[in-house]
Each structure stands twice: as C-alpha cells, then as structure tokens.
GROMACS .gro file of C-alpha atoms in nm:
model
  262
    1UNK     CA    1   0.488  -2.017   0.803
    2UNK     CA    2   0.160  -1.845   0.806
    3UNK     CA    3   0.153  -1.490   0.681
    4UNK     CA    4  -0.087  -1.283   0.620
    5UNK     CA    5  -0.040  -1.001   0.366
    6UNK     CA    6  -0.266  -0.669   0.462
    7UNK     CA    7  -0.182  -0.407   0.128
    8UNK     CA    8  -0.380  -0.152   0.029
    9UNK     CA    9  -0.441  -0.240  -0.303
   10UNK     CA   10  -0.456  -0.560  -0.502
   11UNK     CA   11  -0.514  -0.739  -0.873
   12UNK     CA   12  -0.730  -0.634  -1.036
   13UNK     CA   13  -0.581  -0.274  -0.912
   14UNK     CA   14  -0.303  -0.205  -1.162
   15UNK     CA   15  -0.003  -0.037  -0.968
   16UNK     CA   16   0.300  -0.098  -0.751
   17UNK     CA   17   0.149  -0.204  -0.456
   18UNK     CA   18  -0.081  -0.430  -0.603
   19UNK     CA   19   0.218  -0.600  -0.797
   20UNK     CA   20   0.412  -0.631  -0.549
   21UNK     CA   21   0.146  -0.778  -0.274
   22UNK     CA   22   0.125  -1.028  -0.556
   23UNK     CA   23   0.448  -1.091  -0.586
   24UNK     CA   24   0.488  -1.151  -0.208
   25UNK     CA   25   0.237  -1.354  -0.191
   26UNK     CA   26   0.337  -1.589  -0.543
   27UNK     CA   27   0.708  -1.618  -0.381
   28UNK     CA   28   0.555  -1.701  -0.018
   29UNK     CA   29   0.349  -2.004  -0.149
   30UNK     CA   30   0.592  -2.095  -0.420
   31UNK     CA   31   0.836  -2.119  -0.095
   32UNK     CA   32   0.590  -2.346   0.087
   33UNK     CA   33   0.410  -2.069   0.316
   34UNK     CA   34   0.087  -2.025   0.348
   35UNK     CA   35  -0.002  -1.689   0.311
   36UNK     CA   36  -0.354  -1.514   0.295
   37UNK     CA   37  -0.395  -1.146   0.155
   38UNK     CA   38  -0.664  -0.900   0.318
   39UNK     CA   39  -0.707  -0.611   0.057
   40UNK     CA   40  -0.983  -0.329   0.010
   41UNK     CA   41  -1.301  -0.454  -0.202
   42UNK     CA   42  -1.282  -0.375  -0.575
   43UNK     CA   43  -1.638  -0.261  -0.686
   44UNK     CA   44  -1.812  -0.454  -0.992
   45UNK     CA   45  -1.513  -0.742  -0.930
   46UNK     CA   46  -1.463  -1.019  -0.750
   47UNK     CA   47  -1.128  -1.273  -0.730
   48UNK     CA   48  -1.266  -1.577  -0.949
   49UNK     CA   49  -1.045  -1.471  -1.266
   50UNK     CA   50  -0.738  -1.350  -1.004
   51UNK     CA   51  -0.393  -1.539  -1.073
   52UNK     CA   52  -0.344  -1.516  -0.666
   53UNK     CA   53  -0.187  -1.814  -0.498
   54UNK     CA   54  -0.410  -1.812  -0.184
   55UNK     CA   55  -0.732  -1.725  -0.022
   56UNK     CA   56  -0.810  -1.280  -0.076
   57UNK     CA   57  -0.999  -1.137   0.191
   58UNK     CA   58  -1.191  -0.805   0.079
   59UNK     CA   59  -1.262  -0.545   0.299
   60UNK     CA   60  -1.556  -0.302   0.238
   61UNK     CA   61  -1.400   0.057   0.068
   62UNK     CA   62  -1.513   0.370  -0.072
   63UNK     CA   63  -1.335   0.561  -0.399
   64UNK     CA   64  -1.049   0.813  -0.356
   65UNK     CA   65  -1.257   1.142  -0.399
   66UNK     CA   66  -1.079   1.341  -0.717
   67UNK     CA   67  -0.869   0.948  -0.771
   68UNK     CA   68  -1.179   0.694  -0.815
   69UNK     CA   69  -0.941   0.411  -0.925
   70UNK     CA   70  -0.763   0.402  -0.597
   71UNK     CA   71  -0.989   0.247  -0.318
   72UNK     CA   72  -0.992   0.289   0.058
   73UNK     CA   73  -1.056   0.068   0.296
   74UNK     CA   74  -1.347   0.184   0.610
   75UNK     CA   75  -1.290   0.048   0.937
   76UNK     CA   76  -1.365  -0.322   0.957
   77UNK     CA   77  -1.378  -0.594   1.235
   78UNK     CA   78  -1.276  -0.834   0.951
   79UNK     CA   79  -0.931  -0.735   0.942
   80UNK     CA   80  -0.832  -0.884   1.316
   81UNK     CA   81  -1.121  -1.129   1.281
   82UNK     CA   82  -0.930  -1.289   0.969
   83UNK     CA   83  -0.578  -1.265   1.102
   84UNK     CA   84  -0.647  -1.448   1.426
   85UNK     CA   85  -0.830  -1.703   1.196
   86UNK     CA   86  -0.556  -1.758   0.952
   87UNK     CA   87  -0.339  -1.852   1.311
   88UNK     CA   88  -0.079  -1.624   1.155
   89UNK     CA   89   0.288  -1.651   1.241
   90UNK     CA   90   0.366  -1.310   1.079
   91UNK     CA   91   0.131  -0.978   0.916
   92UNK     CA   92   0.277  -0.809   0.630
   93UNK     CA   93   0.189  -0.496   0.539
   94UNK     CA   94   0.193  -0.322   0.195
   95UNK     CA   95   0.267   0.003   0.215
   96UNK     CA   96   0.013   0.068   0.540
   97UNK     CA   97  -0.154   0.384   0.512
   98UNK     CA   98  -0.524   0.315   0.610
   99UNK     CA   99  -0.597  -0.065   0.575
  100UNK     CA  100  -0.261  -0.116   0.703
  101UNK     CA  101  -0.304   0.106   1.028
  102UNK     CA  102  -0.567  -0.183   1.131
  103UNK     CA  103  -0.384  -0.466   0.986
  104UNK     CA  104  -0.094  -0.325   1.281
  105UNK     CA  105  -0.318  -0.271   1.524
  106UNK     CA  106  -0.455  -0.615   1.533
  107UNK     CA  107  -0.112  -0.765   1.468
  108UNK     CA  108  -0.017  -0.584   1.802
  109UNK     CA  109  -0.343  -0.677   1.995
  110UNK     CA  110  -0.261  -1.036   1.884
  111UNK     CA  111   0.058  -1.037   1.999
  112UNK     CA  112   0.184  -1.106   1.640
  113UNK     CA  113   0.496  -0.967   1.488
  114UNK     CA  114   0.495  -0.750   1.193
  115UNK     CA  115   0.638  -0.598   0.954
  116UNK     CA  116   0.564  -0.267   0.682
  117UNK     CA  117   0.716  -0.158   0.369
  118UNK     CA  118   0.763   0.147   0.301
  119UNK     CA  119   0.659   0.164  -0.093
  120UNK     CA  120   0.527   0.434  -0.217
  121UNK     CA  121   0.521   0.832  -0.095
  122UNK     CA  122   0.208   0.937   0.006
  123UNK     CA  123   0.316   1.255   0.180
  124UNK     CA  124   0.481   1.374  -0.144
  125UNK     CA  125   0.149   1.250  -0.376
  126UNK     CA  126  -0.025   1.457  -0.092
  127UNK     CA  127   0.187   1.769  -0.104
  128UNK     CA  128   0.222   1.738  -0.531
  129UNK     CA  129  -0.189   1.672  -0.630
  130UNK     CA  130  -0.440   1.747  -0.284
  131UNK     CA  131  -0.209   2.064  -0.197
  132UNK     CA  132  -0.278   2.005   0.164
  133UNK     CA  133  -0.229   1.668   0.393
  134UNK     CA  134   0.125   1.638   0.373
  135UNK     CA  135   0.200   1.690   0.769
  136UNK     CA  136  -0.091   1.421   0.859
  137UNK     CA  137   0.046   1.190   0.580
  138UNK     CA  138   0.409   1.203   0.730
  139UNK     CA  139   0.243   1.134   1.129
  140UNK     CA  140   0.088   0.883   1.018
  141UNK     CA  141   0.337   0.687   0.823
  142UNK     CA  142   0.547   0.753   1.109
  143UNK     CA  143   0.352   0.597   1.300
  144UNK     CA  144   0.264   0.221   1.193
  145UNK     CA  145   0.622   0.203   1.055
  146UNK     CA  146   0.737   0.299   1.395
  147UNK     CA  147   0.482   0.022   1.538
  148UNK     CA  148   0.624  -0.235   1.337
  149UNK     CA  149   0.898  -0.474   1.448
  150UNK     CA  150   1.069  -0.391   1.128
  151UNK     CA  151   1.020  -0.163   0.803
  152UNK     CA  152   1.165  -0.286   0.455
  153UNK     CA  153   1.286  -0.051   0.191
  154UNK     CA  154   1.472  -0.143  -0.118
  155UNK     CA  155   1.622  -0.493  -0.224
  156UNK     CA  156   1.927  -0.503  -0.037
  157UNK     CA  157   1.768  -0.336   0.239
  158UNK     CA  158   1.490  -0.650   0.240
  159UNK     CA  159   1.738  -0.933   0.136
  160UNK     CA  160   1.941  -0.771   0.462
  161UNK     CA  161   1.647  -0.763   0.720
  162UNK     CA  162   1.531  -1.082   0.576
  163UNK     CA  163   1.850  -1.313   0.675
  164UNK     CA  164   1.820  -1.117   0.990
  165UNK     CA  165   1.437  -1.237   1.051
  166UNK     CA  166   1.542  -1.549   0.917
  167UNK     CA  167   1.798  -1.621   1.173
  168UNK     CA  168   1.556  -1.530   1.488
  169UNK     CA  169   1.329  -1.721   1.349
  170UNK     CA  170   1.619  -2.015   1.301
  171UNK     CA  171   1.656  -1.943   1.697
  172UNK     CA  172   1.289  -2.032   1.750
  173UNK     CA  173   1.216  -2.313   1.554
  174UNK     CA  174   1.048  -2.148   1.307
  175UNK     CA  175   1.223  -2.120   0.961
  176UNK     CA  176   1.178  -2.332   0.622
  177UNK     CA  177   1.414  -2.367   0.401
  178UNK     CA  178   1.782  -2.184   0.381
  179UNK     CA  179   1.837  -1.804   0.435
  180UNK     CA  180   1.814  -1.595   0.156
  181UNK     CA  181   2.099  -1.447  -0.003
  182UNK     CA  182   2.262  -1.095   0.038
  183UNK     CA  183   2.290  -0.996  -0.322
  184UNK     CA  184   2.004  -0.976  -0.619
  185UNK     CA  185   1.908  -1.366  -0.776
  186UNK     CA  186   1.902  -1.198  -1.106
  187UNK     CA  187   2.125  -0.977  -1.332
  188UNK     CA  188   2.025  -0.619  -1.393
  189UNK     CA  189   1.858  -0.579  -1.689
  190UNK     CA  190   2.023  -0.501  -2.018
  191UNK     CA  191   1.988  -0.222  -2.275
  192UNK     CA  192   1.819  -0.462  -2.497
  193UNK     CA  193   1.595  -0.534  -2.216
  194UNK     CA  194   1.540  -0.220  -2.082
  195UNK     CA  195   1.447  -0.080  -2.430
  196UNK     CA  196   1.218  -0.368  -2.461
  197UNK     CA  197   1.083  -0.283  -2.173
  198UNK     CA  198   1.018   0.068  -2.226
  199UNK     CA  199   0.841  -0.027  -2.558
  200UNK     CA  200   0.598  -0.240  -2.424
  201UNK     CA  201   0.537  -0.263  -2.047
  202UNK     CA  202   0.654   0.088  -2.004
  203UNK     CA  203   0.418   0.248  -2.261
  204UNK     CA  204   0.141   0.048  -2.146
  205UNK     CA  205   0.226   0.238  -1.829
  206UNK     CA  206   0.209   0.578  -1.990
  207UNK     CA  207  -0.115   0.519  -2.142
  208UNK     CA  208  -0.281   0.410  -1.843
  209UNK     CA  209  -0.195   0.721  -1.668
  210UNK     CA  210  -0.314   0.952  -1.958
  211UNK     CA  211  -0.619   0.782  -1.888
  212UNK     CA  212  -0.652   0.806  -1.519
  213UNK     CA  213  -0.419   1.058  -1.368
  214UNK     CA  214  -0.400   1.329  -1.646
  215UNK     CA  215  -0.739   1.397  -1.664
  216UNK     CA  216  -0.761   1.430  -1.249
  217UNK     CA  217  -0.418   1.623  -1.311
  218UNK     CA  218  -0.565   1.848  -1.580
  219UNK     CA  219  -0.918   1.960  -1.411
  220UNK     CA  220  -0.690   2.010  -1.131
  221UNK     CA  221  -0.493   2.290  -1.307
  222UNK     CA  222  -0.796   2.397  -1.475
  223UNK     CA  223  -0.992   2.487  -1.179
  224UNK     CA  224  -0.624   2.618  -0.995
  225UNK     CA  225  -0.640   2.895  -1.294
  226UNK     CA  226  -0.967   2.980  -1.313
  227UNK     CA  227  -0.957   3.066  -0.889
  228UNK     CA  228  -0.603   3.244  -0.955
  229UNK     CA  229  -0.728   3.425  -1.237
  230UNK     CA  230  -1.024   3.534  -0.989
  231UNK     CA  231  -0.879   3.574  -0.708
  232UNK     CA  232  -1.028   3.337  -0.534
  233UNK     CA  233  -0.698   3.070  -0.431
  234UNK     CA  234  -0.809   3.111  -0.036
  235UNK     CA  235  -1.160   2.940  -0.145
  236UNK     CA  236  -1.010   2.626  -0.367
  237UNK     CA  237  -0.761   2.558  -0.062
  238UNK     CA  238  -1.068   2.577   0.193
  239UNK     CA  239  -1.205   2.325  -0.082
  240UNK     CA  240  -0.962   2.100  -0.103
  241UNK     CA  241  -0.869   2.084   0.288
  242UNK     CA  242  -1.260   2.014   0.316
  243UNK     CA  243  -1.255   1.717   0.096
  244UNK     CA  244  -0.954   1.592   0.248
  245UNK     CA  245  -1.040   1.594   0.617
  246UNK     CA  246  -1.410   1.462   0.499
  247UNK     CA  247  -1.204   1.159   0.323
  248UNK     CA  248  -0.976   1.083   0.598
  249UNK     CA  249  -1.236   1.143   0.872
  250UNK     CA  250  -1.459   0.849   0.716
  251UNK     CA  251  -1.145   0.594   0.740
  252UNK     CA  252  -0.998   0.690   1.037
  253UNK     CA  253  -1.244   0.850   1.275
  254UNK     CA  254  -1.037   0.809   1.617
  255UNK     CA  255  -0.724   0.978   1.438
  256UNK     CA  256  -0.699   1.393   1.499
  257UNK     CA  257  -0.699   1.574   1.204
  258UNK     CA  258  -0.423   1.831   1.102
  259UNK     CA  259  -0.496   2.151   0.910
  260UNK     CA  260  -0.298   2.263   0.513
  261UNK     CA  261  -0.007   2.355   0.651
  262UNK     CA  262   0.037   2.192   0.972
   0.00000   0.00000   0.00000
C-alpha cells in the first residue's frame, strides 16, 4: 500500500508528533508499504542525517511567533502535487492542524481516503499559553477530523479501527499481510522500567522544556504582571489576539477568523 504521511512536525523536531510520524512511517515500510512523509521545512536542516525509512517531502514554513521551535507550514501546491505523485492508496495525517487541513483537502479532491489522529490538544495549549484562540482551535479540529473517513485516538482505539480498515480493504483487494491484533504486542512497562525511564528519557524531556517552553512560559508571566500591576490587561489581550489572528491569517487565509472569546 501506498501511504502518504502529512504531520505537522518531523525529525529533527523533537516531540510527540514528530515521534510518532516516525514511528508510522518505520512500522509502514518495515510492513512492506511504501509510505512517503510531507512535513513543514526545518530551517538550517535538511534530511541527509534523518533515520526515516522513505522519501520526506518539506514544505516551506515560518516559526511559531512567541514558540520558534515549532514550525508552520504556508499554503503550498506541493502538498496535492506530491500526493497524486506518490499514486497514494491512503493520506495519513498527524495530528492536522494547518499542514494537515491541505493534506485533507487534497486527499478529498483526489478522491483518496483518509484518515487523522487526534494527538495532541491544541485548543487547550491555546486556551493555557496564547490566552485567546481556543474557539477557532476547536472549529477547526472539528473540522478535518470530521472530513476524514476515520479519526484514531488511543491504542485500542487504533488497533480497533485498524482491523476494521483492514477488513474493507480485505473486501477490495487491497490488504498485505494478516490483520492486526486487538490487544497491545507488548507488556506494559515495569517499575524497573518505568523508573529507568524517568531517569533518562524522561529527564532528558524535562530539560528540553526548561530550555524551550519555560523561558516562553516565564516572559509570558512576566509581561502578564507587569500589565496587571498597571492596569493595562485590556492592552496585552488586544496584543496577543493581534499576534494570533496575524499568525493564523498567514497559514490559512480563506479560513474566517474568530475573536478571544468567541
């Protein structure tokens, strides 16, 4: 099967998403697929050191404003362009947000079937650190996962829909291999394990988000005091609602805008 994986981030991005498009895309070709991964473009890096199993499109992007290790993708005729070229039998998307959006609208104009998973809560990262968005964020989400034939969410959840997909496709002609199993290939983890984990992965993690997040986190509260302390709140939200309609306006310039609140 040909699949083509559209996330929003990818190696050498360091978070969920970008591990798990990996992932996906390690366990596709290890199963005999050929899958092809469209992500956004990663500035001063390119994909000749990448561990990736198959050919990574990049997309032209722009830095998060206020989150400059998260990259977003602009509008791009590459994304269909590369999908019909691939002759894709499937589109997988990575938690679709922006890149995604197009990676389901070209799936749809080509006819293709498609599926989203639902990863990672950008309405809640919206309500928690911009103060404003949330409303848009949930529309939107709504909206390619309700585009999609079908959305994934948590391991039983995708071993489930799966052996579903894998049985239509059975009915077509179209499946490798035998259906995958109901329950988890691998124990849980163990204490031993877990605490291994925690003292080497897992602090890895912490430190990478004292070194990226905090300091976004901490000039946030900063300048939250200093207009509370000043009595000037009604200005920073103004502010931030600026910055946010500016950033989603140069992604997504056919999609209405809500307001804080709305």
């Amino acid at each position: 099967m040909r699949v083509v994986i559209v996330t929003e981030s990818f190696p050498p991005d360091v978070n969920g998403v970008a591990h798990c498009a990996l992932q996906t895309a390690r366990h596709l070709a290890a199963r005999g697929h050929d899958p092809l991964v469209i992500a956004p473009a990663v500035a001063g890096a390119d994909d000749s050191g990448t561990t990736a199993p198959c050919p990574v499109v990049r997309v032209p992007s722009l830095p998060l404003p206020g989150y400059p290790q998260v990259r977003v993708a602009l509008p791009s005729r590459r994304v269909a362009a590369t999908i019909a070229a691939h002759r894709a039998d499937l589109v997988h998307l990575a938690s679709p947000f922006v890149l995604g959006v197009r990676g389901m609208a070209a799936a749809a104009r080509l006819d293709l079937p498609a599926v989203a998973v639902y990863q990672t809560d950008l309405a809640g990262y919206a309500r928690t650190y911009v103060g404003a968005g949330e409303g848009a964020a949930w529309r939107r989400i709504r909206t390619v996962h309700t585009a999609a034939d079908r959305t994934l969410a948590g391991e039983r959840g995708h071993r489930m829909i799966a052996r579903r997909f894998h049985e239509l496709l059975t009915e077509r002609g179209l499946a490798r291999g035998t259906a995958p199993g109901s329950d988890p290939e691998q124990a849980p983890p163990s204490r031993a394990a877990a605490a291994l984990w925690l003292a080497t992965a897992g602090t890895a993690w912490v430190a990478r988000r004292c070194t990226d997040l905090l300091p976004q986190l901490m000039r946030l509260a900063g300048a939250e005091v200093r207009h509370w302390a000043r009595g000037t709140s009604d200005r920073l939200d103004r502010s931030a609602e600026h910055a946010l309609s500016a950033a989603l306006a140069a992604v997504s310039p056919d999609v209405p805008l809500a307001r804080m609140g709305e």
